[in-house]
């Protein structure tokens, strides 16, 4: 696929000795999108694959992500989130439930070899793109999935996650983990634990990115000072534009840039617009009073927020702009949170619409080379920087 993209891009500028720098080349928005390796660092579609048994190879009307939509949107690589919901599983079952999710996604990959392939490295992603295959990678969302067990057992669980394909671990989810505090509960004052330091040590030895989305502010600062390799925020936007705890402050953005990492902007409307976030929080609060099971709770919230004033696509690009200006163009990326957020901007309702994001970036004046960094190049750089030297 990438080979074809390069040929098309070069053909448009008619040079005999290969493509020049594309920053100075007049190319169409669609050509820029097709030439890029487009990477999304976070989707919760794993839950539907695992627990609902959806046929991911067929269009799913109520999902933001499936293989046909990924093809239509030109997505080259997806990090599938391995997320164990504390409401679904007790702590003694967290690790086993995480493995169940790995197994479900791997089964989906094996069932669709002509469309999607497992990728372990940045080089694998590039090779799969050349073969016309979407790359499947994994991220474990929340250090609580390492439980149960003592430190030695949690480290062994971490190694197994890596062998199954995990290339990042989100240090916490909306609950604290053995690693430290979360932005989503009353542990916000808790930073990096001693166990957390040893888990980060092992992650960096293995080649697994440290993910600082969802963490408490103290844990962010402890982790960014402790990490020796570039970190990632897999699905967080800019707090300066939408003051919600999951987003990154400007000081955090600068710290990630100094570390060499990247912040992947979340597509969820509540992470892009504070007023929408307030409306969504109220919808969740009302829905929880009804005592609904998880699926009905989700549908109820999704239906209610669909009546809120919609967030435009331009607002998402405002966040990309802000991260790029504060942290630098080499430190911004995309983490959609598709199928984990009840609303996304108008014009970006699902992954098939991602070319509209490229068009808006181009309209803002981003050069093709810089758009390609945002769409996936920065993630691949951070992923490669975390890989062991022998790999």
CSV table of C-alpha atoms in Angstrom, one decimal:
chain,number,residue,atom,x,y,z
A,1,UNK,CA,0.0,0.0,0.0
A,2,UNK,CA,2.7,2.5,0.9
A,3,UNK,CA,4.7,1.6,-2.2
A,4,UNK,CA,1.6,2.6,-4.3
A,5,UNK,CA,1.2,5.8,-2.2
A,6,UNK,CA,4.8,6.8,-2.8
A,7,UNK,CA,4.5,6.2,-6.6
A,8,UNK,CA,1.4,8.3,-6.8
A,9,UNK,CA,2.9,11.1,-4.8
A,10,UNK,CA,6.1,11.1,-6.8
A,11,UNK,CA,4.2,10.8,-10.0
A,12,UNK,CA,2.4,14.1,-9.2
A,13,UNK,CA,5.7,16.1,-9.0
A,14,UNK,CA,7.4,14.3,-11.9
A,15,UNK,CA,10.9,14.0,-10.6
A,16,UNK,CA,13.4,11.4,-12.0
A,17,UNK,CA,15.6,11.0,-8.9
A,18,UNK,CA,12.9,10.3,-6.4
A,19,UNK,CA,10.6,12.6,-4.4
A,20,UNK,CA,11.9,15.8,-3.0
A,21,UNK,CA,10.9,17.2,0.4
A,22,UNK,CA,7.1,17.2,0.2
A,23,UNK,CA,6.9,20.3,2.4
A,24,UNK,CA,7.5,22.4,-0.7
A,25,UNK,CA,5.4,20.3,-3.1
A,26,UNK,CA,1.8,21.1,-4.1
A,27,UNK,CA,-0.1,17.9,-3.5
A,28,UNK,CA,-3.8,17.2,-2.8
A,29,UNK,CA,-5.1,16.6,0.7
A,30,UNK,CA,-6.1,13.0,-0.3
A,31,UNK,CA,-2.6,12.4,-1.6
A,32,UNK,CA,-1.1,13.6,1.6
A,33,UNK,CA,-3.4,11.3,3.6
A,34,UNK,CA,-2.7,8.3,1.3
A,35,UNK,CA,1.1,8.8,1.5
A,36,UNK,CA,1.1,9.0,5.3
A,37,UNK,CA,1.2,6.0,7.6
A,38,UNK,CA,-1.9,6.8,9.7
A,39,UNK,CA,-1.7,5.5,13.3
A,40,UNK,CA,-4.4,5.6,16.0
A,41,UNK,CA,-3.0,5.0,19.5
A,42,UNK,CA,-6.2,4.1,21.3
A,43,UNK,CA,-9.6,2.4,20.5
A,44,UNK,CA,-11.9,0.6,22.9
A,45,UNK,CA,-13.4,-1.6,20.1
A,46,UNK,CA,-11.7,-4.5,21.9
A,47,UNK,CA,-14.7,-4.7,24.3
A,48,UNK,CA,-17.1,-5.3,21.5
A,49,UNK,CA,-14.9,-7.9,19.8
A,50,UNK,CA,-14.4,-9.7,23.1
A,51,UNK,CA,-17.7,-9.6,24.9
A,52,UNK,CA,-20.2,-9.1,22.0
A,53,UNK,CA,-18.5,-11.3,19.4
A,54,UNK,CA,-19.0,-8.8,16.7
A,55,UNK,CA,-17.7,-9.7,13.2
A,56,UNK,CA,-15.1,-7.0,12.9
A,57,UNK,CA,-14.7,-7.7,9.2
A,58,UNK,CA,-18.3,-6.5,8.5
A,59,UNK,CA,-19.6,-3.0,8.9
A,60,UNK,CA,-21.0,-2.4,12.4
A,61,UNK,CA,-23.5,0.4,12.3
A,62,UNK,CA,-23.2,1.2,16.0
A,63,UNK,CA,-19.4,1.2,16.1
A,64,UNK,CA,-16.9,3.9,15.3
A,65,UNK,CA,-14.3,1.4,14.2
A,66,UNK,CA,-14.4,-1.8,12.1
A,67,UNK,CA,-12.2,-3.2,9.3
A,68,UNK,CA,-14.3,-1.7,6.4
A,69,UNK,CA,-14.3,1.7,8.1
A,70,UNK,CA,-10.6,1.5,8.8
A,71,UNK,CA,-9.9,0.7,5.1
A,72,UNK,CA,-12.2,3.6,4.0
A,73,UNK,CA,-10.4,6.0,6.3
A,74,UNK,CA,-6.9,5.0,5.2
A,75,UNK,CA,-5.9,3.8,8.7
A,76,UNK,CA,-2.7,1.9,8.7
A,77,UNK,CA,-2.2,1.0,12.3
A,78,UNK,CA,-4.5,0.6,15.3
A,79,UNK,CA,-3.5,0.1,19.0
A,80,UNK,CA,-6.3,-2.0,20.4
A,81,UNK,CA,-6.9,-1.1,24.0
A,82,UNK,CA,-6.8,-4.0,26.5
A,83,UNK,CA,-9.1,-2.6,29.2
A,84,UNK,CA,-10.4,-4.5,32.2
A,85,UNK,CA,-13.5,-2.8,33.6
A,86,UNK,CA,-13.5,-2.9,37.5
A,87,UNK,CA,-17.3,-3.2,37.3
A,88,UNK,CA,-17.0,-6.4,35.2
A,89,UNK,CA,-14.3,-8.2,37.0
A,90,UNK,CA,-13.0,-8.4,40.5
A,91,UNK,CA,-9.3,-7.7,41.2
A,92,UNK,CA,-8.5,-11.4,41.4
A,93,UNK,CA,-9.6,-11.8,37.8
A,94,UNK,CA,-8.0,-8.7,36.2
A,95,UNK,CA,-5.0,-10.4,34.6
A,96,UNK,CA,-6.9,-13.3,33.3
A,97,UNK,CA,-9.6,-11.0,31.8
A,98,UNK,CA,-6.8,-9.0,30.1
A,99,UNK,CA,-5.5,-12.2,28.5
A,100,UNK,CA,-9.0,-13.0,27.3
A,101,UNK,CA,-9.1,-9.7,25.4
A,102,UNK,CA,-5.7,-10.3,23.8
A,103,UNK,CA,-6.9,-13.7,22.7
A,104,UNK,CA,-10.1,-12.2,21.1
A,105,UNK,CA,-8.2,-9.6,19.1
A,106,UNK,CA,-5.6,-12.1,18.0
A,107,UNK,CA,-8.4,-14.4,16.8
A,108,UNK,CA,-9.8,-11.6,14.8
A,109,UNK,CA,-6.4,-10.9,13.2
A,110,UNK,CA,-6.0,-14.6,12.3
A,111,UNK,CA,-9.5,-14.6,10.8
A,112,UNK,CA,-8.7,-11.7,8.5
A,113,UNK,CA,-5.1,-12.2,7.2
A,114,UNK,CA,-5.7,-10.4,3.9
A,115,UNK,CA,-6.7,-7.2,5.8
A,116,UNK,CA,-4.9,-7.0,9.1
A,117,UNK,CA,-1.7,-8.3,10.6
A,118,UNK,CA,0.0,-8.2,14.0
A,119,UNK,CA,2.8,-5.7,14.3
A,120,UNK,CA,5.4,-5.8,17.1
A,121,UNK,CA,7.7,-3.0,16.0
A,122,UNK,CA,7.6,0.3,14.0
A,123,UNK,CA,9.4,-1.5,11.2
A,124,UNK,CA,6.5,-4.1,11.2
A,125,UNK,CA,4.0,-1.3,10.8
A,126,UNK,CA,5.9,0.1,7.8
A,127,UNK,CA,6.3,-3.4,6.2
A,128,UNK,CA,2.6,-4.2,6.7
A,129,UNK,CA,1.6,-0.9,5.1
A,130,UNK,CA,3.7,-1.8,2.0
A,131,UNK,CA,1.9,-5.1,1.8
A,132,UNK,CA,-1.5,-3.4,2.1
A,133,UNK,CA,-2.2,-4.7,5.5
A,134,UNK,CA,-3.5,-2.7,8.5
A,135,UNK,CA,-1.3,-3.2,11.6
A,136,UNK,CA,-2.7,-4.3,14.9
A,137,UNK,CA,-0.8,-3.3,18.0
A,138,UNK,CA,-1.9,-3.4,21.6
A,139,UNK,CA,-1.9,-1.1,24.6
A,140,UNK,CA,-3.0,-2.1,28.1
A,141,UNK,CA,-5.1,0.6,29.6
A,142,UNK,CA,-4.5,0.7,33.4
A,143,UNK,CA,-1.8,-0.8,35.6
A,144,UNK,CA,-4.6,-2.5,37.6
A,145,UNK,CA,-4.6,-5.2,34.9
A,146,UNK,CA,-1.3,-6.4,36.3
A,147,UNK,CA,-3.1,-7.6,39.4
A,148,UNK,CA,-3.5,-9.8,41.3
A,149,UNK,CA,-0.1,-10.7,42.8
A,150,UNK,CA,3.0,-9.4,44.5
A,151,UNK,CA,5.7,-7.4,42.7
A,152,UNK,CA,7.3,-10.4,41.1
A,153,UNK,CA,4.0,-11.7,39.8
A,154,UNK,CA,3.0,-8.3,38.4
A,155,UNK,CA,6.3,-8.1,36.6
A,156,UNK,CA,5.8,-11.5,35.1
A,157,UNK,CA,2.3,-10.5,34.0
A,158,UNK,CA,3.9,-7.4,32.4
A,159,UNK,CA,6.3,-9.6,30.4
A,160,UNK,CA,3.4,-11.8,29.3
A,161,UNK,CA,1.5,-8.7,28.1
A,162,UNK,CA,4.5,-7.7,26.1
A,163,UNK,CA,4.8,-11.1,24.5
A,164,UNK,CA,1.1,-10.9,23.6
A,165,UNK,CA,1.8,-7.6,21.8
A,166,UNK,CA,1.4,-4.8,24.3
A,167,UNK,CA,3.6,-1.9,23.3
A,168,UNK,CA,2.3,0.6,25.9
A,169,UNK,CA,0.9,0.4,29.4
A,170,UNK,CA,-1.3,3.2,30.7
A,171,UNK,CA,0.0,3.6,34.2
A,172,UNK,CA,-3.5,4.0,35.6
A,173,UNK,CA,-7.0,4.1,34.4
A,174,UNK,CA,-9.8,6.1,36.2
A,175,UNK,CA,-8.9,4.2,39.3
A,176,UNK,CA,-5.5,4.1,41.1
A,177,UNK,CA,-3.2,1.2,40.3
A,178,UNK,CA,-0.1,-0.3,42.1
A,179,UNK,CA,1.9,2.2,40.0
A,180,UNK,CA,0.3,5.3,41.4
A,181,UNK,CA,-2.7,7.7,41.4
A,182,UNK,CA,-5.3,8.4,38.8
A,183,UNK,CA,-6.9,11.6,37.5
A,184,UNK,CA,-10.3,10.0,37.8
A,185,UNK,CA,-10.7,9.2,41.5
A,186,UNK,CA,-9.7,10.4,44.9
A,187,UNK,CA,-6.1,9.3,44.5
A,188,UNK,CA,-5.1,12.5,42.7
A,189,UNK,CA,-2.4,13.3,45.2
A,190,UNK,CA,-0.6,10.0,44.8
A,191,UNK,CA,2.5,9.9,42.8
A,192,UNK,CA,4.8,7.1,41.5
A,193,UNK,CA,5.2,4.2,44.0
A,194,UNK,CA,8.3,2.1,44.5
A,195,UNK,CA,6.6,-0.8,42.7
A,196,UNK,CA,5.8,1.6,39.9
A,197,UNK,CA,9.4,2.5,39.5
A,198,UNK,CA,10.4,-1.1,39.0
A,199,UNK,CA,7.5,-1.7,36.6
A,200,UNK,CA,8.7,1.3,34.5
A,201,UNK,CA,12.2,-0.1,34.6
A,202,UNK,CA,10.9,-3.4,33.2
A,203,UNK,CA,8.8,-1.7,30.6
A,204,UNK,CA,11.8,0.2,29.3
A,205,UNK,CA,13.9,-3.0,29.3
A,206,UNK,CA,11.3,-4.8,27.3
A,207,UNK,CA,10.5,-2.0,24.9
A,208,UNK,CA,7.0,-0.9,26.1
A,209,UNK,CA,6.1,2.7,26.1
A,210,UNK,CA,5.0,4.4,29.3
A,211,UNK,CA,1.6,5.9,28.7
A,212,UNK,CA,0.7,8.9,30.9
A,213,UNK,CA,-2.9,9.4,29.9
A,214,UNK,CA,-5.3,8.9,32.9
A,215,UNK,CA,-2.6,9.5,35.5
A,216,UNK,CA,-2.8,12.0,38.5
A,217,UNK,CA,-0.8,15.1,38.1
A,218,UNK,CA,1.7,14.0,40.7
A,219,UNK,CA,2.1,10.7,39.0
A,220,UNK,CA,2.7,12.4,35.7
A,221,UNK,CA,5.5,14.5,37.1
A,222,UNK,CA,7.1,11.6,38.9
A,223,UNK,CA,6.9,9.4,35.8
A,224,UNK,CA,8.2,12.0,33.4
A,225,UNK,CA,11.2,12.7,35.6
A,226,UNK,CA,11.9,9.0,36.2
A,227,UNK,CA,11.5,7.7,32.6
A,228,UNK,CA,14.6,7.3,30.5
A,229,UNK,CA,12.8,6.7,27.2
A,230,UNK,CA,10.2,8.8,25.4
A,231,UNK,CA,6.7,8.5,26.9
A,232,UNK,CA,3.3,8.7,25.2
A,233,UNK,CA,0.0,10.1,26.2
A,234,UNK,CA,-2.2,7.8,24.2
A,235,UNK,CA,-5.5,9.7,24.3
A,236,UNK,CA,-5.3,13.1,26.0
A,237,UNK,CA,-6.0,16.6,24.6
A,238,UNK,CA,-4.9,20.1,25.8
A,239,UNK,CA,-6.1,21.3,29.2
A,240,UNK,CA,-5.6,24.9,28.2
A,241,UNK,CA,-8.4,24.5,25.7
A,242,UNK,CA,-10.6,22.1,27.7
A,243,UNK,CA,-10.0,22.1,31.4
A,244,UNK,CA,-10.7,18.5,32.2
A,245,UNK,CA,-8.3,16.4,34.4
A,246,UNK,CA,-7.5,13.9,31.7
A,247,UNK,CA,-6.0,16.5,29.4
A,248,UNK,CA,-2.4,17.8,29.5
A,249,UNK,CA,-1.4,21.2,30.9
A,250,UNK,CA,1.0,23.3,28.8
A,251,UNK,CA,3.8,22.5,31.4
A,252,UNK,CA,3.1,18.8,30.8
A,253,UNK,CA,3.2,19.2,27.0
A,254,UNK,CA,6.6,20.9,27.3
A,255,UNK,CA,7.8,18.2,29.6
A,256,UNK,CA,6.7,15.4,27.2
A,257,UNK,CA,8.5,17.3,24.4
A,258,UNK,CA,11.7,17.5,26.5
A,259,UNK,CA,11.4,13.8,27.2
A,260,UNK,CA,11.2,13.1,23.4
A,261,UNK,CA,7.7,11.7,23.7
A,262,UNK,CA,4.3,12.5,22.1
A,263,UNK,CA,0.8,13.5,23.1
A,264,UNK,CA,-2.0,11.9,21.0
A,265,UNK,CA,-5.1,14.1,20.9
A,266,UNK,CA,-8.3,12.5,22.0
A,267,UNK,CA,-11.3,12.8,19.6
A,268,UNK,CA,-13.9,12.7,22.3
A,269,UNK,CA,-16.1,15.8,22.3
A,270,UNK,CA,-15.8,16.1,26.1
A,271,UNK,CA,-12.0,16.3,25.9
A,272,UNK,CA,-12.2,19.0,23.3
A,273,UNK,CA,-14.9,21.4,24.7
A,274,UNK,CA,-15.5,22.2,28.4
A,275,UNK,CA,-19.2,23.0,27.9
A,276,UNK,CA,-19.7,19.6,26.2
A,277,UNK,CA,-17.8,17.9,29.0
A,278,UNK,CA,-20.1,19.5,31.6
A,279,UNK,CA,-23.2,18.3,29.6
A,280,UNK,CA,-21.7,14.8,29.2
A,281,UNK,CA,-20.9,14.6,32.9
A,282,UNK,CA,-24.5,15.5,33.8
A,283,UNK,CA,-25.8,12.9,31.4
A,284,UNK,CA,-23.7,10.2,33.1
A,285,UNK,CA,-24.9,11.3,36.5
A,286,UNK,CA,-28.5,11.1,35.5
A,287,UNK,CA,-28.1,7.8,33.8
A,288,UNK,CA,-26.4,6.2,36.8
A,289,UNK,CA,-29.4,7.0,38.9
A,290,UNK,CA,-31.5,4.6,36.7
A,291,UNK,CA,-29.6,1.5,37.8
A,292,UNK,CA,-29.0,0.4,34.2
A,293,UNK,CA,-26.6,-2.4,33.2
A,294,UNK,CA,-23.4,-1.2,31.5
A,295,UNK,CA,-24.6,-1.6,27.8
A,296,UNK,CA,-27.9,0.2,28.5
A,297,UNK,CA,-26.1,2.9,30.5
A,298,UNK,CA,-23.7,3.5,27.6
A,299,UNK,CA,-26.6,3.7,25.1
A,300,UNK,CA,-28.6,6.1,27.3
A,301,UNK,CA,-25.6,8.5,27.7
A,302,UNK,CA,-24.8,8.3,24.0
A,303,UNK,CA,-28.4,9.2,23.1
A,304,UNK,CA,-28.6,12.0,25.5
A,305,UNK,CA,-25.3,13.7,24.5
A,306,UNK,CA,-26.4,13.4,20.8
A,307,UNK,CA,-28.8,16.3,21.7
A,308,UNK,CA,-26.0,18.6,23.0
A,309,UNK,CA,-24.6,21.3,20.8
A,310,UNK,CA,-22.1,19.4,18.6
A,311,UNK,CA,-18.4,20.1,18.6
A,312,UNK,CA,-17.0,21.0,15.2
A,313,UNK,CA,-14.0,19.3,13.6
A,314,UNK,CA,-12.1,22.5,13.8
A,315,UNK,CA,-12.1,22.3,17.6
A,316,UNK,CA,-10.2,19.0,17.4
A,317,UNK,CA,-7.6,20.7,15.1
A,318,UNK,CA,-7.4,23.6,17.6
A,319,UNK,CA,-6.1,21.0,20.1
A,320,UNK,CA,-3.7,19.6,17.6
A,321,UNK,CA,-2.5,23.1,16.8
A,322,UNK,CA,-2.1,23.9,20.5
A,323,UNK,CA,0.0,20.8,21.2
A,324,UNK,CA,2.1,21.4,18.1
A,325,UNK,CA,2.7,25.0,19.1
A,326,UNK,CA,3.5,24.3,22.8
A,327,UNK,CA,5.4,21.0,22.5
A,328,UNK,CA,6.5,21.2,18.8
A,329,UNK,CA,5.5,19.5,15.6
A,330,UNK,CA,7.5,16.3,16.5
A,331,UNK,CA,5.4,15.7,19.6
A,332,UNK,CA,1.7,15.6,18.6
A,333,UNK,CA,-0.2,12.6,17.4
A,334,UNK,CA,-3.7,11.0,17.3
A,335,UNK,CA,-5.5,8.8,19.9
A,336,UNK,CA,-9.1,8.7,18.9
A,337,UNK,CA,-10.7,6.8,21.8
A,338,UNK,CA,-13.1,5.5,19.2
A,339,UNK,CA,-15.8,3.2,20.7
A,340,UNK,CA,-14.8,4.6,24.2
A,341,UNK,CA,-16.4,8.0,23.8
A,342,UNK,CA,-20.1,8.7,23.2
A,343,UNK,CA,-19.6,11.7,20.9
A,344,UNK,CA,-16.9,12.9,18.5
A,345,UNK,CA,-16.8,16.1,16.4
A,346,UNK,CA,-19.1,16.7,13.4
A,347,UNK,CA,-17.5,15.3,10.3
A,348,UNK,CA,-15.4,12.8,12.3
A,349,UNK,CA,-18.1,10.4,13.4
A,350,UNK,CA,-16.0,7.3,12.8
A,351,UNK,CA,-12.6,6.2,11.4
A,352,UNK,CA,-13.8,6.4,7.8
A,353,UNK,CA,-13.9,10.2,8.1
A,354,UNK,CA,-10.3,10.7,9.2
A,355,UNK,CA,-9.3,12.1,5.8
A,356,UNK,CA,-11.4,15.1,6.8
A,357,UNK,CA,-9.0,15.7,9.6
A,358,UNK,CA,-6.1,15.7,7.2
A,359,UNK,CA,-7.9,18.2,5.0
A,360,UNK,CA,-8.5,20.5,8.0
A,361,UNK,CA,-4.8,20.3,8.9
A,362,UNK,CA,-3.8,21.3,5.4
A,363,UNK,CA,-6.4,24.1,5.4
A,364,UNK,CA,-4.6,25.4,8.5
A,365,UNK,CA,-1.4,25.6,6.6
A,366,UNK,CA,0.4,22.4,7.7
A,367,UNK,CA,3.0,21.2,5.2
A,368,UNK,CA,2.6,17.6,4.0
A,369,UNK,CA,5.7,16.4,5.9
A,370,UNK,CA,4.3,17.8,9.1
A,371,UNK,CA,0.9,16.3,8.5
A,372,UNK,CA,2.5,13.0,8.1
A,373,UNK,CA,4.2,13.4,11.5
A,374,UNK,CA,0.9,14.1,13.1
A,375,UNK,CA,-0.9,11.3,11.4
A,376,UNK,CA,1.5,8.6,12.5
A,377,UNK,CA,5.2,9.5,12.0
A,378,UNK,CA,5.6,10.8,15.6
A,379,UNK,CA,4.1,7.7,17.1
A,380,UNK,CA,6.4,5.4,15.0
A,381,UNK,CA,9.4,7.4,16.2
A,382,UNK,CA,8.5,7.0,19.8
A,383,UNK,CA,7.7,3.4,19.4
A,384,UNK,CA,11.1,2.8,17.7
A,385,UNK,CA,12.9,4.7,20.4
A,386,UNK,CA,11.5,2.4,23.0
A,387,UNK,CA,12.5,-0.8,21.2
A,388,UNK,CA,15.5,-2.7,22.6
A,389,UNK,CA,18.7,-2.1,20.6
A,390,UNK,CA,19.0,-5.7,19.5
A,391,UNK,CA,15.6,-5.5,17.9
